[in-house]
Short mmCIF file of C-alpha atoms in Angstrom, two decimals:
data_model
loop_
_atom_site.label_atom_id
_atom_site.label_comp_id
_atom_site.label_asym_id
_atom_site.label_seq_id
_atom_site.Cartn_x
_atom_site.Cartn_y
_atom_site.Cartn_z
CA MET A 1 53.36 12.01 3.01
CA ASN A 2 50.74 12.84 0.41
CA SER A 3 48.72 15.79 1.69
CA LEU A 4 45.87 14.99 -0.68
CA ASN A 5 43.12 12.99 1.02
CA PRO A 6 40.28 12.84 -1.50
CA ALA A 7 36.87 11.59 -0.52
CA ILE A 8 36.09 8.18 -1.94
CA ASP A 9 34.67 8.68 -5.43
CA ALA A 10 33.53 5.61 -7.32
CA ASN A 11 33.47 7.65 -10.53
CA LEU A 12 37.25 8.03 -10.33
CA ALA A 13 37.70 4.27 -10.27
CA VAL A 14 35.45 3.91 -13.29
CA ALA A 15 37.33 6.66 -15.13
CA LEU A 16 40.71 5.13 -14.26
CA ASP A 17 39.59 1.77 -15.60
CA ALA A 18 38.36 3.36 -18.85
CA LEU A 19 41.59 5.36 -19.33
CA LEU A 20 43.86 2.40 -18.67
CA THR A 21 41.81 0.12 -20.91
CA GLU A 22 41.43 2.55 -23.84
CA GLN A 23 44.80 4.35 -23.39
CA SER A 24 43.12 7.34 -24.99
CA VAL A 25 41.31 10.29 -23.45
CA THR A 26 38.97 10.52 -26.43
CA ARG A 27 38.04 6.83 -26.46
CA ALA A 28 37.65 6.75 -22.66
CA ALA A 29 35.34 9.77 -22.88
CA ALA A 30 33.22 8.05 -25.53
CA ARG A 31 33.07 4.88 -23.43
CA LEU A 32 31.74 6.81 -20.43
CA HIS A 33 29.48 9.10 -22.50
CA THR A 34 31.28 12.28 -21.47
CA SER A 35 33.31 14.93 -23.26
CA PRO A 36 37.07 14.70 -23.95
CA ALA A 37 37.54 17.92 -21.98
CA ALA A 38 35.83 16.46 -18.91
CA MET A 39 37.90 13.27 -19.23
CA SER A 40 41.08 15.34 -19.48
CA ARG A 41 40.18 17.07 -16.22
CA THR A 42 39.52 13.69 -14.59
CA LEU A 43 42.90 12.39 -15.81
CA ALA A 44 44.58 15.44 -14.32
CA ARG A 45 42.83 14.79 -11.01
CA LEU A 46 43.92 11.13 -11.04
CA ARG A 47 47.51 12.20 -11.74
CA ARG A 48 47.44 14.49 -8.71
CA ILE A 49 45.93 11.86 -6.43
CA LEU A 50 48.19 9.01 -7.54
CA GLN A 51 51.24 11.23 -8.08
CA ASP A 52 51.95 9.55 -11.39
CA PRO A 53 51.37 10.69 -15.00
CA LEU A 54 49.59 7.35 -15.73
CA LEU A 55 49.42 7.94 -19.51
CA VAL A 56 52.20 9.68 -21.44
CA ARG A 57 52.46 10.73 -25.06
CA ALA A 58 54.44 8.43 -27.40
CA GLY A 59 54.16 9.82 -30.88
CA GLN A 60 50.49 9.84 -31.89
CA ALA A 61 49.51 7.47 -29.08
CA MET A 62 49.51 7.42 -25.29
CA VAL A 63 51.18 4.63 -23.35
CA PRO A 64 50.76 3.63 -19.69
CA THR A 65 53.43 4.19 -17.11
CA PRO A 66 54.67 1.24 -15.04
CA ARG A 67 52.41 2.42 -12.20
CA ALA A 68 49.44 2.50 -14.55
CA GLN A 69 50.22 -1.02 -15.78
CA SER A 70 50.29 -2.27 -12.18
CA LEU A 71 46.92 -0.65 -11.49
CA ARG A 72 45.10 -1.91 -14.60
CA ASP A 73 43.86 -5.26 -13.28
CA GLU A 74 43.04 -3.83 -9.87
CA ALA A 75 41.03 -0.99 -11.39
CA ALA A 76 39.10 -3.44 -13.58
CA ALA A 77 38.33 -5.63 -10.55
CA VAL A 78 37.10 -2.63 -8.54
CA VAL A 79 34.74 -1.57 -11.35
CA GLN A 80 33.45 -5.12 -11.73
CA SER A 81 32.71 -5.23 -7.99
CA LEU A 82 30.96 -1.85 -8.16
CA ASN A 83 28.79 -3.06 -11.04
CA ALA A 84 27.83 -6.15 -9.07
CA LEU A 85 27.15 -4.11 -5.92
CA LEU A 86 24.97 -1.53 -7.64
CA SER A 87 23.10 -3.83 -10.04
CA PRO A 88 19.58 -5.07 -9.32
CA GLY A 89 19.46 -8.38 -7.47
CA ALA A 90 19.62 -11.45 -9.62
CA VAL A 91 16.60 -13.70 -10.02
CA VAL A 92 16.47 -15.97 -6.98
CA ASP A 93 16.15 -19.72 -7.31
CA PRO A 94 13.59 -20.68 -4.61
CA ALA A 95 15.27 -24.07 -4.20
CA THR A 96 18.40 -22.32 -2.85
CA LEU A 97 16.59 -20.19 -0.26
CA ARG A 98 17.30 -20.73 3.43
CA SER A 99 15.05 -18.45 5.47
CA ALA A 100 12.55 -18.52 8.32
CA PHE A 101 9.59 -16.12 8.24
CA THR A 102 7.01 -15.10 10.83
CA ILE A 103 3.50 -14.33 9.55
CA GLN A 104 0.74 -12.82 11.68
CA THR A 105 -2.83 -13.52 10.67
CA ALA A 106 -6.26 -14.62 11.88
CA ASP A 107 -6.80 -18.33 12.41
CA LEU A 108 -9.06 -18.87 9.39
CA VAL A 109 -6.61 -17.15 7.04
CA GLY A 110 -3.72 -18.91 8.76
CA ALA A 111 -5.30 -22.32 8.25
CA THR A 112 -5.75 -21.61 4.55
CA LEU A 113 -2.23 -20.26 4.20
CA ALA A 114 -0.77 -23.25 6.02
CA VAL A 115 -2.17 -25.66 3.44
CA GLY A 116 -1.04 -23.67 0.41
CA LEU A 117 2.32 -22.56 1.76
CA LEU A 118 3.22 -26.05 2.98
CA ARG A 119 2.63 -27.37 -0.52
CA LEU A 120 4.58 -24.56 -2.21
CA THR A 121 7.55 -24.78 0.14
CA ARG A 122 7.73 -28.53 -0.34
CA GLU A 123 7.57 -28.20 -4.15
CA GLU A 124 9.64 -25.05 -4.67
CA ALA A 125 11.51 -23.85 -1.59
CA PRO A 126 12.19 -26.64 0.92
CA GLY A 127 14.67 -24.40 2.77
CA ILE A 128 11.90 -21.97 3.78
CA SER A 129 10.31 -22.43 7.21
CA LEU A 130 7.27 -20.55 8.47
CA ARG A 131 5.96 -19.48 11.86
CA VAL A 132 2.30 -18.41 11.84
CA ARG A 133 1.18 -16.52 14.91
CA ALA A 134 -2.13 -15.13 16.13
CA GLU A 135 -3.04 -11.47 15.80
CA GLU A 136 -1.49 -10.31 19.05
CA LEU A 137 1.29 -7.90 18.09
CA GLU A 138 0.93 -4.27 17.00
CA ALA A 139 1.67 -5.00 13.37
CA GLY A 140 3.18 -1.65 12.37
CA SER A 141 5.89 -1.65 15.02
CA ALA A 142 6.40 -5.43 14.82
CA LEU A 143 7.03 -5.22 11.07
CA ARG A 144 9.35 -2.28 11.60
CA ASP A 145 11.51 -3.97 14.24
CA GLY A 146 11.55 -7.38 12.54
CA ARG A 147 9.40 -9.38 14.95
CA LEU A 148 7.03 -9.96 12.02
CA ASP A 149 7.93 -10.45 8.37
CA LEU A 150 4.41 -10.32 6.97
CA GLU A 151 0.89 -9.51 8.14
CA VAL A 152 -2.00 -11.08 6.21
CA GLY A 153 -5.64 -10.22 6.79
CA SER A 154 -7.73 -7.10 7.22
CA ILE A 155 -5.06 -4.40 7.36
CA ASP A 156 -6.51 -1.71 9.60
CA HIS A 157 -3.41 0.10 10.85
CA VAL A 158 -2.13 3.21 9.08
CA ASP A 159 1.65 3.39 9.02
CA PRO A 160 3.41 5.38 6.26
CA GLU A 161 6.39 3.02 6.48
CA THR A 162 4.30 -0.08 5.75
CA GLN A 163 3.86 -1.50 2.26
CA VAL A 164 0.33 -2.87 1.75
CA GLU A 165 -0.99 -4.97 -1.12
CA LYS A 166 -4.69 -5.70 -1.50
CA LEU A 167 -5.32 -9.35 -2.33
CA LEU A 168 -9.07 -9.96 -2.46
CA THR A 169 -12.44 -8.57 -1.44
CA LEU A 170 -14.94 -10.86 0.28
CA ARG A 171 -18.45 -10.76 1.75
CA MET A 172 -19.78 -12.32 4.94
CA VAL A 173 -22.18 -15.26 4.71
CA ALA A 174 -24.00 -17.34 7.33
CA ALA A 175 -22.63 -20.85 7.90
CA VAL A 176 -25.01 -23.41 9.42
CA ARG A 177 -25.16 -27.18 9.82
CA PRO A 178 -27.13 -29.28 7.32
CA GLY A 179 -30.78 -29.41 8.35
CA HIS A 180 -30.58 -26.15 10.29
CA PRO A 181 -33.99 -24.41 10.54
CA LEU A 182 -32.68 -21.54 8.38
CA THR A 183 -32.24 -23.97 5.45
CA SER A 184 -35.95 -24.83 5.34
CA ALA A 185 -37.12 -21.51 3.84
CA PRO A 186 -35.72 -18.28 2.39
CA VAL A 187 -33.63 -16.39 4.93
CA THR A 188 -35.25 -13.11 5.92
CA PRO A 189 -33.84 -10.51 8.33
CA ALA A 190 -36.39 -11.58 10.94
CA ARG A 191 -35.58 -15.30 10.63
CA LEU A 192 -31.83 -14.56 10.75
CA ALA A 193 -32.23 -12.40 13.87
CA ALA A 194 -34.32 -15.08 15.60
CA ALA A 195 -31.57 -17.70 15.33
CA ASP A 196 -28.81 -18.19 17.91
CA HIS A 197 -25.49 -16.76 16.78
CA VAL A 198 -21.87 -17.38 17.73
CA ALA A 199 -19.81 -14.21 17.44
CA VAL A 200 -16.10 -14.24 16.65
CA SER A 201 -14.04 -11.61 18.43
CA ARG A 202 -10.53 -11.67 19.87
CA ARG A 203 -11.65 -8.89 22.24
CA GLY A 204 -14.82 -10.68 23.39
CA ARG A 205 -17.27 -8.33 21.67
CA PHE A 206 -20.88 -9.51 21.32
CA THR A 207 -21.79 -7.06 18.55
CA GLY A 208 -20.55 -6.29 15.06
CA PRO A 209 -21.65 -5.00 11.63
CA LEU A 210 -24.53 -7.50 11.42
CA ASP A 211 -26.10 -6.03 14.56
CA ALA A 212 -26.01 -2.54 13.06
CA ALA A 213 -27.59 -3.84 9.83
CA LEU A 214 -30.36 -5.67 11.69
CA ALA A 215 -31.05 -2.60 13.81
CA GLU A 216 -32.04 -0.80 10.60
CA HIS A 217 -34.95 -3.28 10.50
CA ASN A 218 -35.67 -2.82 14.22
CA LEU A 219 -34.31 -6.30 14.84
CA ARG A 220 -31.81 -7.62 17.38
CA ARG A 221 -30.08 -10.99 17.24
CA ARG A 222 -29.27 -13.24 20.17
CA VAL A 223 -25.57 -13.99 20.70
CA PRO A 224 -25.26 -16.48 23.57
CA ILE A 225 -21.52 -17.11 23.04
CA VAL A 226 -18.42 -15.32 21.75
CA LEU A 227 -15.37 -17.26 20.59
CA PRO A 228 -11.95 -15.88 19.64
CA SER A 229 -11.55 -18.13 16.60
CA HIS A 230 -13.43 -18.63 13.34
CA LEU A 231 -12.37 -22.27 13.27
CA ALA A 232 -13.81 -22.85 16.74
CA ALA A 233 -17.00 -21.01 15.78
CA MET A 234 -17.40 -23.14 12.65
CA ALA A 235 -16.87 -26.31 14.68
CA LEU A 236 -19.61 -25.15 17.07
CA ALA A 237 -21.94 -24.33 14.16
CA ALA A 238 -21.40 -27.84 12.75
CA ARG A 239 -22.50 -29.37 16.07
CA SER A 240 -25.35 -27.05 17.08
CA ASP A 241 -27.97 -24.64 15.76
CA ALA A 242 -25.63 -21.66 16.18
CA VAL A 243 -25.11 -19.43 13.14
CA CYS A 244 -21.52 -18.50 12.32
CA LEU A 245 -20.48 -15.71 9.96
CA ILE A 246 -17.55 -16.46 7.65
CA PRO A 247 -15.94 -14.67 4.66
CA ALA A 248 -16.77 -15.96 1.19
CA ALA A 249 -16.31 -14.87 -2.42
CA LEU A 250 -18.42 -12.10 -3.90
CA PRO A 251 -21.40 -13.19 -6.04
CA GLY A 252 -20.31 -14.36 -9.48
CA GLU A 253 -16.68 -14.90 -8.48
CA PRO A 254 -14.90 -18.28 -8.05
CA PRO A 255 -15.09 -19.79 -4.57
CA SER A 256 -12.62 -18.42 -2.06
CA PRO A 257 -10.14 -20.85 -0.49
CA LEU A 258 -11.18 -19.34 2.85
CA THR A 259 -14.42 -21.34 2.69
CA ALA A 260 -12.59 -24.67 2.34
CA ASP A 261 -12.72 -25.42 6.07
CA ALA A 262 -16.45 -24.68 6.23
CA THR A 263 -16.98 -27.05 3.32
CA ALA A 264 -14.87 -29.70 5.03
CA LEU A 265 -17.11 -29.41 8.13
CA GLY A 266 -20.20 -29.88 5.93
CA LEU A 267 -21.58 -26.41 6.65
CA ARG A 268 -24.15 -24.78 4.40
CA LEU A 269 -23.41 -21.22 3.31
CA LEU A 270 -26.41 -18.88 3.21
CA ASP A 271 -26.65 -15.35 1.86
CA ILE A 272 -27.26 -12.69 4.48
CA PRO A 273 -30.40 -10.69 3.58
CA VAL A 274 -29.09 -7.32 4.87
CA PRO A 275 -26.21 -5.29 3.42
CA LEU A 276 -22.87 -5.67 5.20
CA PRO A 277 -19.57 -3.91 4.45
CA PRO A 278 -17.16 -5.95 2.32
CA LEU A 279 -14.06 -7.46 3.86
CA THR A 280 -10.71 -6.68 2.21
CA ILE A 281 -7.85 -9.12 2.73
CA GLY A 282 -4.35 -7.83 2.11
CA MET A 283 -0.76 -8.28 3.17
CA ALA A 284 1.61 -5.78 4.75
CA TRP A 285 5.38 -5.74 5.15
CA HIS A 286 8.21 -3.33 5.90
CA PRO A 287 9.77 -1.75 2.77
CA ARG A 288 13.28 -2.92 3.74
CA GLN A 289 12.15 -6.41 2.62
CA SER A 290 10.54 -5.35 -0.65
CA ALA A 291 13.53 -6.27 -2.82
CA ASP A 292 14.64 -9.32 -0.82
CA GLY A 293 14.41 -12.41 -3.03
CA ALA A 294 13.18 -14.75 -0.31
CA HIS A 295 10.54 -12.27 0.86
CA ARG A 296 9.40 -11.73 -2.74
CA TRP A 297 8.93 -15.48 -3.07
CA LEU A 298 6.94 -15.53 0.19
CA ARG A 299 4.63 -12.74 -0.97
CA GLY A 300 4.10 -14.50 -4.27
CA ALA A 301 3.32 -17.76 -2.48
CA VAL A 302 0.74 -16.01 -0.26
CA ARG A 303 -0.77 -14.40 -3.33
CA ARG A 304 -1.04 -17.70 -5.16
CA THR A 305 -2.52 -19.46 -2.13
CA LEU A 306 -5.28 -16.94 -1.50
CA LEU A 307 -6.15 -16.22 -5.12
CA VAL A 308 -6.44 -19.82 -6.34
CA ALA A 309 -10.12 -20.73 -6.44
CA GLY A 310 -11.08 -23.65 -4.28
CA ALA A 311 -7.51 -24.23 -3.02
#
């Protein structure tokens, strides 16, 4: 029994392939960008492991032994497999993808994504299916253990394992029905505070950044109802005098697709006369999926959906 039990070394397979192909230590060394002395040492190691001289001198040339000839095709196949294994992934054809993804996001963002992603999957990747769920899971751990594939929205968790890409920065505006009293004159802090407001909060909170901004003017707004959904709040604003806050594009930028549902409901968008912090929308995923072709297509589709003006 051979007492030698070398650890698996892919470099040995590559060297064996070069030696058997070139049948020359010097040419094999040049092929692998190493020195003839280093290649000679590798040949000696291969001879010990395989217990065969592999290449023997025949005049000015070296010729393979019968064992070497039997190994030539196998060595070439092993190196070809190694190259395929360790090469970057090939460009993926979206039409060949067969994957199901779970995305967690707020309802307003989800509604916008649903329209754009449905169109893109139909046109480019019909084998992709999507599950959009409400913001109810702890995103960091859910991304890590695979319950979520992508989080889209205001990314507020800090997890060093999570990859985060910023997509767009928005501002909050007031959405009201046509003919609302606020549309009859310039909106001042006092007039805005005097109106009835519908707050949007999954946790049932009555207050938010607007209340802090109005307090700087010694004003307090009235919030008679809190809803967990922007879509529900916009539907209420379209049927009442309630004021709903929604995200919109920054001044001077193309319209955000996130205002499409407000436009469809006929709502008027009014500037808020007090400074509010901007809203950053991004997407987050676990790094194990960064190089996956299907996940790359998904991230690109989300990017295209949210960054296309007026989509």
